Coordinates of C-alpha atoms in Angstrom, one line a residue:
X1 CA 28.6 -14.1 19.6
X2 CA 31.5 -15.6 18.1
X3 CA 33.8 -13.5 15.3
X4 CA 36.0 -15.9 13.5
X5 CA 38.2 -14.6 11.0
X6 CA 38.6 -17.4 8.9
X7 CA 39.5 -17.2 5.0
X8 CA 38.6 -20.6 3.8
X9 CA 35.7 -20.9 5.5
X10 CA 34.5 -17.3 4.1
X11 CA 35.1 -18.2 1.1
X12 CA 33.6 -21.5 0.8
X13 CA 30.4 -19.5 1.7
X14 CA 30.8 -17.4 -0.5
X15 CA 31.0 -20.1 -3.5
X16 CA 28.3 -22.1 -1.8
X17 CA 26.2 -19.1 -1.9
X18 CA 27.6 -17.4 -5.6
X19 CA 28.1 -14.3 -2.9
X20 CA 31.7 -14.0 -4.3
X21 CA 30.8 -12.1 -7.9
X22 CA 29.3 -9.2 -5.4
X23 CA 32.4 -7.4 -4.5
X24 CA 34.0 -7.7 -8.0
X25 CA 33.7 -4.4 -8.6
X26 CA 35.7 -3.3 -5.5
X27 CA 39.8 -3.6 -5.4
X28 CA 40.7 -7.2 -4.0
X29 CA 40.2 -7.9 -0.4
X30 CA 39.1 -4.5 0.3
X31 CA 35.7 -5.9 1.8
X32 CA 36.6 -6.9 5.3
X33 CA 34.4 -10.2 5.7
X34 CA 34.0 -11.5 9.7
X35 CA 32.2 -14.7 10.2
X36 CA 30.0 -14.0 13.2
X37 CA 28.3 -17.1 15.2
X38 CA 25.2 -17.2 17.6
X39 CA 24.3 -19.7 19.7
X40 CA 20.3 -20.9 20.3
X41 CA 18.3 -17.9 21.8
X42 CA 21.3 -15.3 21.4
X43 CA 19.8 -11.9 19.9
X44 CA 21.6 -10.9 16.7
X45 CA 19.4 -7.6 15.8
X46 CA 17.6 -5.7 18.2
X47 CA 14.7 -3.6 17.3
X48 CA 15.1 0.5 17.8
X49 CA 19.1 0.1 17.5
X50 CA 21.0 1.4 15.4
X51 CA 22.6 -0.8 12.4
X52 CA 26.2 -2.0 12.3
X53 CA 26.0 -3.7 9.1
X54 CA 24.5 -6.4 6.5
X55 CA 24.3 -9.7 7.7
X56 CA 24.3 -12.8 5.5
X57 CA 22.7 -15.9 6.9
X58 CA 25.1 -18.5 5.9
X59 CA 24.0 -21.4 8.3
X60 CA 20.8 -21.9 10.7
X61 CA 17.7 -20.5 11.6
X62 CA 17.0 -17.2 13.0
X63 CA 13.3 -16.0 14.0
X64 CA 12.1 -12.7 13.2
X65 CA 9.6 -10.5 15.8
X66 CA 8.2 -6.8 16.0
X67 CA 6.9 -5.2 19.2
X68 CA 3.7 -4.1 19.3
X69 CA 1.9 -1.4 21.2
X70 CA 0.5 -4.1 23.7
X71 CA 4.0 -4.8 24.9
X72 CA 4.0 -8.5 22.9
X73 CA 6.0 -9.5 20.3
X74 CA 4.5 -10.3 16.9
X75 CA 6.4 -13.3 15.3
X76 CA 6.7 -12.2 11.9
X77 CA 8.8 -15.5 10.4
X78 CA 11.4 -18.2 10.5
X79 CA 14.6 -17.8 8.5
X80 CA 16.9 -19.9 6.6
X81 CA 20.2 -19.7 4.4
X82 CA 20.5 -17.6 2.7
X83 CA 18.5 -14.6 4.3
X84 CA 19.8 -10.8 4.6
X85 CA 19.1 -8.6 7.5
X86 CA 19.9 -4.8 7.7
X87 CA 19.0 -3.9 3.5
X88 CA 15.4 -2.3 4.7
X89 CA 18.1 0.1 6.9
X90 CA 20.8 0.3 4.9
X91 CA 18.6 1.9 2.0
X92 CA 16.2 3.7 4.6
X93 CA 18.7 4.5 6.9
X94 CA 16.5 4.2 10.1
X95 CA 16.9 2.1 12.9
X96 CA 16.9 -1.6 13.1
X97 CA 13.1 -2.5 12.1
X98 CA 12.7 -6.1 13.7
X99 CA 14.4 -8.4 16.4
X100 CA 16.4 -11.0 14.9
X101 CA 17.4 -14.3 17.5
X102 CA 19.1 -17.4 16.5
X103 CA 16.8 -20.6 16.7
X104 CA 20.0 -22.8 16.6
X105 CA 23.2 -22.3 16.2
X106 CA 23.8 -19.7 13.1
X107 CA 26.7 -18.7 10.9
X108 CA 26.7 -15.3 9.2
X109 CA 28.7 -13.5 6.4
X110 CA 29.0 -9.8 8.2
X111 CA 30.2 -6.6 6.1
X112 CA 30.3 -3.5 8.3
X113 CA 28.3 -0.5 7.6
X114 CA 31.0 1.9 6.4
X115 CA 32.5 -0.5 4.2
X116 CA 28.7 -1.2 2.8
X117 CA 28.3 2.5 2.3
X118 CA 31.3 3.7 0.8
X119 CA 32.2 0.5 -1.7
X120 CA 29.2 -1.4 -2.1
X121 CA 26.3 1.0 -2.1
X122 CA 27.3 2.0 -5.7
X123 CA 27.8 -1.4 -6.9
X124 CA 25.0 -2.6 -9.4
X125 CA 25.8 -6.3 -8.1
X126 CA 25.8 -5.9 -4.6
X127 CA 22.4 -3.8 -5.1
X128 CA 21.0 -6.3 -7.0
X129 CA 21.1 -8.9 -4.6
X130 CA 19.6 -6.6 -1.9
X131 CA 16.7 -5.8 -4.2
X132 CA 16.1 -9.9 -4.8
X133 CA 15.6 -10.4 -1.3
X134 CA 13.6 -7.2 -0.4
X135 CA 11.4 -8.2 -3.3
X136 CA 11.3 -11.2 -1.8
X137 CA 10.7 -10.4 2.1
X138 CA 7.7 -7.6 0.4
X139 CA 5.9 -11.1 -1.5
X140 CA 5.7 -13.4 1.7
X141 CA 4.4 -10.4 4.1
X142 CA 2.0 -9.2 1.1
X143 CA 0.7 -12.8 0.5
X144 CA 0.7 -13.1 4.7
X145 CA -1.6 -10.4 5.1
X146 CA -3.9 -11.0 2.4
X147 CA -4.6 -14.0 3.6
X148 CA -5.1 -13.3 7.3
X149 CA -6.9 -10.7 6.4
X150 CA -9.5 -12.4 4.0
X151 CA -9.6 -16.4 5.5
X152 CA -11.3 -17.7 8.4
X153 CA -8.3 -19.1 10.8
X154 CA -9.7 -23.1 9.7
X155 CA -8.4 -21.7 5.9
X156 CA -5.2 -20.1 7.4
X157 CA -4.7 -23.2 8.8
X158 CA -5.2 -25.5 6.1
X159 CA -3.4 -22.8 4.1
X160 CA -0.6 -23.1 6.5
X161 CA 0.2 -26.9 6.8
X162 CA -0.2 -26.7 2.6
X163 CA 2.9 -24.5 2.4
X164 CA 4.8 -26.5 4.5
X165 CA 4.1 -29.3 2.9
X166 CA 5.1 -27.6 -0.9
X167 CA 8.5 -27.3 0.6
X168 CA 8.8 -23.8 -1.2
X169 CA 11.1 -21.5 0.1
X170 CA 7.7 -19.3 1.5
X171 CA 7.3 -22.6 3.1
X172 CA 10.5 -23.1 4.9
X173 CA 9.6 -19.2 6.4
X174 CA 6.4 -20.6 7.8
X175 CA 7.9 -23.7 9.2
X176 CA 7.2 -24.2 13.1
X177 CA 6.3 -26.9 15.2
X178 CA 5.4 -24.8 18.2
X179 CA 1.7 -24.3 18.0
X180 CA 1.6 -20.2 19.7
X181 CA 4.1 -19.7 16.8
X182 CA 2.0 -21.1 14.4
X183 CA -0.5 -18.7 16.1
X184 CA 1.4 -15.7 15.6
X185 CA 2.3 -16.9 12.4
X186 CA -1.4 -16.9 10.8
X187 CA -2.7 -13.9 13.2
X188 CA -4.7 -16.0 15.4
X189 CA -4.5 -16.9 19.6
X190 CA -3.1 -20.0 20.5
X191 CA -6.6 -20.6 22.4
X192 CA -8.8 -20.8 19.2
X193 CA -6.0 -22.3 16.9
X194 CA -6.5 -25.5 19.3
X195 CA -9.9 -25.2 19.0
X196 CA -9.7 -25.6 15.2
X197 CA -7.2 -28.3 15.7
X198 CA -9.6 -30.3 17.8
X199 CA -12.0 -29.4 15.2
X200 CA -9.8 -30.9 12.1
X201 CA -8.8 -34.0 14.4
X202 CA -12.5 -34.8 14.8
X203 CA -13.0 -34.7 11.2
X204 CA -10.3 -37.2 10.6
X205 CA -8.4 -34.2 8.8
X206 CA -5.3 -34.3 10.6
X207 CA -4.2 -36.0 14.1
X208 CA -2.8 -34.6 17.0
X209 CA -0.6 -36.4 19.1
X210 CA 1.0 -34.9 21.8
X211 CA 3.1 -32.0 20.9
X212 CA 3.5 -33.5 17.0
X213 CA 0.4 -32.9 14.2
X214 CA -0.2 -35.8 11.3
X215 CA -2.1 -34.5 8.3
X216 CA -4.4 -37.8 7.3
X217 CA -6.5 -36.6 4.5
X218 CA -4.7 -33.9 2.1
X219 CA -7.9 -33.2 -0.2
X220 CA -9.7 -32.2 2.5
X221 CA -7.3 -29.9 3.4
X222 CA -7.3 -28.5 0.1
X223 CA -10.9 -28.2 0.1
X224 CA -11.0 -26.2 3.4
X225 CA -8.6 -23.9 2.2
X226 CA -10.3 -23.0 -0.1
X227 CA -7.6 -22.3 -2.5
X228 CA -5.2 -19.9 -0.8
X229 CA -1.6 -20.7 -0.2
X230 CA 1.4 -18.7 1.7
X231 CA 3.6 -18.3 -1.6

């Protein structure tokens, strides 16, 4: 990790993001902003620690995990800008709740957690912004489980590659080329997710070549899934 303390940079985040209006209500430059950069496969969160503060995904793509009791990790989704991590702790105040690691390179906005919890905490801004995204992050995990709860993993699947291709911002979450991801993604094994993709090849559905998949005949698609959609 990489802690830059860089003004104009900060700030052009900030505008690029409209993050600047959230610390109006504190007194100027009171809110000690650090840039923090992590290179491809560097752990940012780690589940079970405690929290040093908000994080504000500025630039790149982080991955998001949970343990479970098996000793596995459960991919849970893909992350672009702009994302938060720590609001579920902050308001909770427990421990760090999943593993964040950077995909590639990624730039974050960071805010300690004393100055979060003494100047920001009663800010009706700064609290609105954390409720946007936790509404957010409770929609795609309540829309994930329905789904993988109720489809067969053929309508997961179609369901899957549907989002993607909506280019929603549930979508972009979803997003993987790596097919035990995808896997993890839809609650499946990477096993029978290749048999369905053998499956959907034969049927002209989509084509497999290599490590890259080619979606031929959208209606189908749309048929098989029956409906259902990851937004």
């Amino acid at each position: 990790m990489k802690i830059i303390h860089d003004g104009d940079t900060i700030q052009h985040y900030l505008v690029k993001y409209q993050l600047d209006n959230l610390f109006m209500q504190s007194q100027p430059n009171s809110v000690p902003l650090q840039l923090r950069i992590y290179e491809p496969n560097e752990l940012i969160l780690r589940e079970g620690e405690e929290l040093d503060g908000i994080y504000f995904q500025v630039a790149g793509k982080t991955k998001v995990s949970s343990s479970v009791e098996t000793g596995k990790a459960l991919l849970l989704r893909f992350c672009h800008p702009l994302s938060v991590f720590g609001d579920i702790e902050l308001i909770q105040q427990v421990v760090i709740q999943s593993q964040v690691e950077a995909v590639e390179m990624t730039t974050f906005l960071f805010i300690n957690k004393r100055t979060v919890e003494t100047e920001l905490m009663t800010s009706y801004t700064f609290l609105h912004e954390l409720l946007k995204h936790l509404s957010y992050k409770l929609q795609t995990c309540t829309t994930a489980s329905r789904i993988n709860l109720l489809a067969s993993v053929e309508e997961r699947f179609a369901s899957y590659l549907l989002t993607t291709r909506l280019k929603n911002e549930f979508g972009k979450e979803m997003l993987t080329p790596h097919i035990s991801e995808i896997a993890s993604l839809i609650g499946t094994t990477p096993r029978h997710l290749n048999r369905v993709i053998v499956k959907l090849n034969e049927m002209n559905i989509i084509r497999k070549e290599k490590k890259k998949l080619y979606v031929l005949d959208w209606e189908r698609l749309d048929e098989l899934s029956n409906g259902m959609l990851y937004d």
